[in-house]
Short mmCIF file of C-alpha atoms in Angstrom, two decimals:
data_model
loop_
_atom_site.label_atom_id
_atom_site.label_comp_id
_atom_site.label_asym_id
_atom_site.label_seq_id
_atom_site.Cartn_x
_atom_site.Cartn_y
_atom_site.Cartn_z
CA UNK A 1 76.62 42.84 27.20
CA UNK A 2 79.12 44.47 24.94
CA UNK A 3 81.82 43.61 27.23
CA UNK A 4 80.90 39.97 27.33
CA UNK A 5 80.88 39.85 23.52
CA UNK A 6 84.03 41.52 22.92
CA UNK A 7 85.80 39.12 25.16
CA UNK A 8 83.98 36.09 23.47
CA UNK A 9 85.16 37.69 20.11
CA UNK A 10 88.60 37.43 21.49
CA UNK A 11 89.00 34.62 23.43
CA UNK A 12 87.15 32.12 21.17
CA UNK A 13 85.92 33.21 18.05
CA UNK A 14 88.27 31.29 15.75
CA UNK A 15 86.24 29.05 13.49
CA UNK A 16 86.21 25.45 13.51
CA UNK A 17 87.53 25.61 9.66
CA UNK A 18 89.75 28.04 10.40
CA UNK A 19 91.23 25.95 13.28
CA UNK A 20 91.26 22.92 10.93
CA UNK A 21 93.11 24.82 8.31
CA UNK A 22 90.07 25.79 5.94
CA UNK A 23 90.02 29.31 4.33
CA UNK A 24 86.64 30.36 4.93
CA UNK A 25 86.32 31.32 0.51
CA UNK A 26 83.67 30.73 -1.71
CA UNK A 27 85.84 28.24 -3.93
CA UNK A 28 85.59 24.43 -4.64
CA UNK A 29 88.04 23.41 -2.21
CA UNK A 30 87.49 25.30 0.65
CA UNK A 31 83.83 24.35 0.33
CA UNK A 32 84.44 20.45 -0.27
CA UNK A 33 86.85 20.87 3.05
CA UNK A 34 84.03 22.25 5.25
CA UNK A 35 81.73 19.35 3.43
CA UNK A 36 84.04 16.82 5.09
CA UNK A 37 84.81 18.66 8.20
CA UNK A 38 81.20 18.61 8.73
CA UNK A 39 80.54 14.80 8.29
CA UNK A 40 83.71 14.16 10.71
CA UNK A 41 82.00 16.21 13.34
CA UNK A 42 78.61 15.00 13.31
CA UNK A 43 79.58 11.72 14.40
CA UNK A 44 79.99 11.50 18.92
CA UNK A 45 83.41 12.15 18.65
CA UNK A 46 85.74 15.58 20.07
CA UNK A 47 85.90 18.50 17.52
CA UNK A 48 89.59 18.55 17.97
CA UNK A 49 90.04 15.07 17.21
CA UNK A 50 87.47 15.65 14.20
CA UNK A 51 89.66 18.64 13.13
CA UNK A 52 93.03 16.22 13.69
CA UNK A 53 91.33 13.74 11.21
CA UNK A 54 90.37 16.53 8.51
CA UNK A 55 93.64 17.83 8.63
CA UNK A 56 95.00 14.50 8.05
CA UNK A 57 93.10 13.95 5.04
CA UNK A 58 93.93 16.83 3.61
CA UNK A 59 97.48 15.93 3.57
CA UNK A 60 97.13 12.71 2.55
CA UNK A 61 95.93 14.49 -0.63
CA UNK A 62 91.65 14.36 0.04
CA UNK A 63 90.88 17.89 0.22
CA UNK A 64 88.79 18.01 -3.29
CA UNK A 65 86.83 15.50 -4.57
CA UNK A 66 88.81 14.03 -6.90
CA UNK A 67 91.36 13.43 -4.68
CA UNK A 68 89.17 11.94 -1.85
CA UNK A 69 88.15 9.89 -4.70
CA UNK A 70 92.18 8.80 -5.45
CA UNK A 71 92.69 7.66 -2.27
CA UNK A 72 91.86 3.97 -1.18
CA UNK A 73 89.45 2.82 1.15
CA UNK A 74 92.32 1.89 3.11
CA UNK A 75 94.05 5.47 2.64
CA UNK A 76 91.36 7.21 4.29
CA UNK A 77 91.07 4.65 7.28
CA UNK A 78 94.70 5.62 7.91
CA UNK A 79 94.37 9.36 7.76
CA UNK A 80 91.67 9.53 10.19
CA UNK A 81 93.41 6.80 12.65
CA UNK A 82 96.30 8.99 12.15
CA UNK A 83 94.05 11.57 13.73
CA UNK A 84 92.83 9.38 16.35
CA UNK A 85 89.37 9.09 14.85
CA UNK A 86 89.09 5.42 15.16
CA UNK A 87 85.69 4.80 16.50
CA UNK A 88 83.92 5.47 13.69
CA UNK A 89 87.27 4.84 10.77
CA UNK A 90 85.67 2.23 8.38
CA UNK A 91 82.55 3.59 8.28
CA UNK A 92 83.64 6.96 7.85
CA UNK A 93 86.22 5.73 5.42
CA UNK A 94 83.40 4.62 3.15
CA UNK A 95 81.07 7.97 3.37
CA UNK A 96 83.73 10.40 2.77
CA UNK A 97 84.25 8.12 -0.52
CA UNK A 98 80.67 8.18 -1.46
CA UNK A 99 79.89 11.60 -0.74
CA UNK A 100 83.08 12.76 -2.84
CA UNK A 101 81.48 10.74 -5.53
CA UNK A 102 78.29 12.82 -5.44
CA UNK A 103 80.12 16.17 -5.14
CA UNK A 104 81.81 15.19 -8.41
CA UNK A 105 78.78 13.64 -10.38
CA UNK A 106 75.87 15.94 -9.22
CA UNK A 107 78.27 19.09 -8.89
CA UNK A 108 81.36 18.95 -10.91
CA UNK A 109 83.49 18.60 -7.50
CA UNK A 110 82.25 22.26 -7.64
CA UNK A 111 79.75 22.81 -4.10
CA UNK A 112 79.04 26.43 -5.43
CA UNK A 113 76.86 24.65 -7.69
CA UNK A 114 74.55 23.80 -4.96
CA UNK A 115 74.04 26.98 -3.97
CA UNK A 116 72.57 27.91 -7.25
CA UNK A 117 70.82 25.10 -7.19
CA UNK A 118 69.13 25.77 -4.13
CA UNK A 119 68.45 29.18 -5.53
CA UNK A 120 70.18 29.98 -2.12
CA UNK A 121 67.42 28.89 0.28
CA UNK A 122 68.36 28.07 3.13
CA UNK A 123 65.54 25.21 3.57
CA UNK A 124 66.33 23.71 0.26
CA UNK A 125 70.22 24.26 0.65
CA UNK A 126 69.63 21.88 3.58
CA UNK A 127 67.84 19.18 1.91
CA UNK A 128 69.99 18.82 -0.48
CA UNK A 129 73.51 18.82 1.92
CA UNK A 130 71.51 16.17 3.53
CA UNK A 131 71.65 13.77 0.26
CA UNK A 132 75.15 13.54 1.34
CA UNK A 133 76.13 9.97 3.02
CA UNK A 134 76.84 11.08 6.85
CA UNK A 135 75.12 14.87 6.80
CA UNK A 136 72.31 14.63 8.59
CA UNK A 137 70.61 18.01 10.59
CA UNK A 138 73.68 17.76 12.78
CA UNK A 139 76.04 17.77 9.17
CA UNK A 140 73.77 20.56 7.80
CA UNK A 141 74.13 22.91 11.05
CA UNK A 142 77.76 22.53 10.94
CA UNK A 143 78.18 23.67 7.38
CA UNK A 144 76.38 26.32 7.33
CA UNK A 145 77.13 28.17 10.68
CA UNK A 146 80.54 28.38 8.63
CA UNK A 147 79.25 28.35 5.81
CA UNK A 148 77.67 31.97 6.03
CA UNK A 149 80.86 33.23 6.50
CA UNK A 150 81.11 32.78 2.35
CA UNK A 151 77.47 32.42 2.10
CA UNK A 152 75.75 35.87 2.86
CA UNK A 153 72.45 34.35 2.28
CA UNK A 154 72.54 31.68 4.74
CA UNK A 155 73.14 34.40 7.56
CA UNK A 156 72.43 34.95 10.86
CA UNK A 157 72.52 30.56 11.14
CA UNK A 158 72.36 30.18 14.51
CA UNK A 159 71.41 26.60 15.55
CA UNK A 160 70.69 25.46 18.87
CA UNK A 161 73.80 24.50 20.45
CA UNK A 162 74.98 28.87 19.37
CA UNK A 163 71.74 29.50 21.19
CA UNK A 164 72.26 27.76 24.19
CA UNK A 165 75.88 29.42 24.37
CA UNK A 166 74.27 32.51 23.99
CA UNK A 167 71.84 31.51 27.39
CA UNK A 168 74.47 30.72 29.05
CA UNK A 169 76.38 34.53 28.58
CA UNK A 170 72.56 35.98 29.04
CA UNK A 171 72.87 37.18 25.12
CA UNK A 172 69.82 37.41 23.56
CA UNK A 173 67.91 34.43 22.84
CA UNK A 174 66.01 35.69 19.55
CA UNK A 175 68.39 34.88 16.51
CA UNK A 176 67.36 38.43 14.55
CA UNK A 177 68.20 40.14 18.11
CA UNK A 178 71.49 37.91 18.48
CA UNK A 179 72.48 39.01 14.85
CA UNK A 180 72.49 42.30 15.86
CA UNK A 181 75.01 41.70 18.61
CA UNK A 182 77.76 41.85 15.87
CA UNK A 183 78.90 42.79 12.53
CA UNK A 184 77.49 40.61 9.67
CA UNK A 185 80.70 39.75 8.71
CA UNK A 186 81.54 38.62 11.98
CA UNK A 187 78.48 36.09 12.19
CA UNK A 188 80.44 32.64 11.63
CA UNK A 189 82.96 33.66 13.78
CA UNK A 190 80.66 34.47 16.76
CA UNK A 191 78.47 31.36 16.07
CA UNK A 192 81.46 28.56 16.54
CA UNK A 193 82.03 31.33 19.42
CA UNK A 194 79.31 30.65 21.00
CA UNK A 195 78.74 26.85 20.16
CA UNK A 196 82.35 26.36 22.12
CA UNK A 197 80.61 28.57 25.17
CA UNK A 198 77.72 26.23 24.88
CA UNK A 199 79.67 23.11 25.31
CA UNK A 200 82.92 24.13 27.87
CA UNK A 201 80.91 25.73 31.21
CA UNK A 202 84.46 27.00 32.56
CA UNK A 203 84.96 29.09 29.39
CA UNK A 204 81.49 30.57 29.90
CA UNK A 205 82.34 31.39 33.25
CA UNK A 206 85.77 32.85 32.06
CA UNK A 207 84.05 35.21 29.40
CA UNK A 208 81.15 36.57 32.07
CA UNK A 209 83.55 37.35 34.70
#
């Protein structure tokens, strides 16, 4: 078992922020920028073409709530086609707008508010990332298996699709047992570890043999 996880640490444990350019801190920014990551992916679209679209957003100036909130309507439909996320553009377009608007009004653009507010429970922390237009359970599991990287209070998050990755490299299936597999600091980074393992077979098969 050791084996298999220090390969999977290697070979895949980059986060999905990370990857999209994120800094896995507990400031405004990089929290807002997970926030929108996290709406991008829980739509039935690629992660790397999710990624692609946050990325594009970012540089088109939306990576804090004000300036999501600066750019146009048609602004943000162009950033994301511009990252090939075109399926779901307009209506995205609109929910990135709207949720900005809330992170601003009922946090101060500032999502370490909510944390306090939640008086960092992980049920209520939930509910209320689920106000947000487009986070849904999907939204919330995405945010905070990264989330706990910054969040020490949220960990181990391991949702089902980290469980089923961890089936599939015989890992233990008990979160509290899986936690243990790894450093505590280490948890996000093994969690979008095993969420890749749980949706690419080959690179399952790659990390077992």
């Amino acid at each position: 078992m050791d084996a298999v996880v220090r390969k999977l640490m290697r070979e895949a444990s980059k986060t999905y922020a990370e990857e999209a350019g994120i800094p896995l801190k507990d400031q405004p920014a990089a929290l807002f920028k997970l926030l929108v990551l996290a709406n991008l992916m829980s739509t039935r679209i690629s992660s790397d073409i999710a990624m692609a679209a946050a990325q594009e957003l970012f540089e088109a100036g939306g990576g804090t709530p004000r300036g999501m909130n600066r750019l146009s309507w048609q602004d943000r439909v162009d950033a994301l086609g511009r990252g090939h996320y075109v399926r779901y553009d307009e209506s995205t377009a609109t929910r990135l707008g709207d949720m900005a608007e809330m992170v601003q009004d009922k946090y101060q653009g500032d999502l370490r508010r909510l944390a306090i507010e939640s008086g960092r429970d992980r049920e209520r922390a939930g509910k209320l990332l689920r106000e947000f237009p487009g986070i849904g359970p999907t939204g919330v599991d995405i945010f905070c298996r990264e989330a706990q990287a910054m969040w020490p209070w949220l960990r181990p998050y391991f949702d089902s699709h980290t469980l089923k990755g961890a089936e599939r490299l015989g890992l233990p299936g008990d979160p509290k047992r899986l936690a243990d597999v790894v450093p505590e600091k280490d948890l996000a980074r093994f969690a979008a570890a095993l969420v890749r393992v749980s949706k690419d077979k080959k690179l399952a098969e790659t990390i077992k043999s």
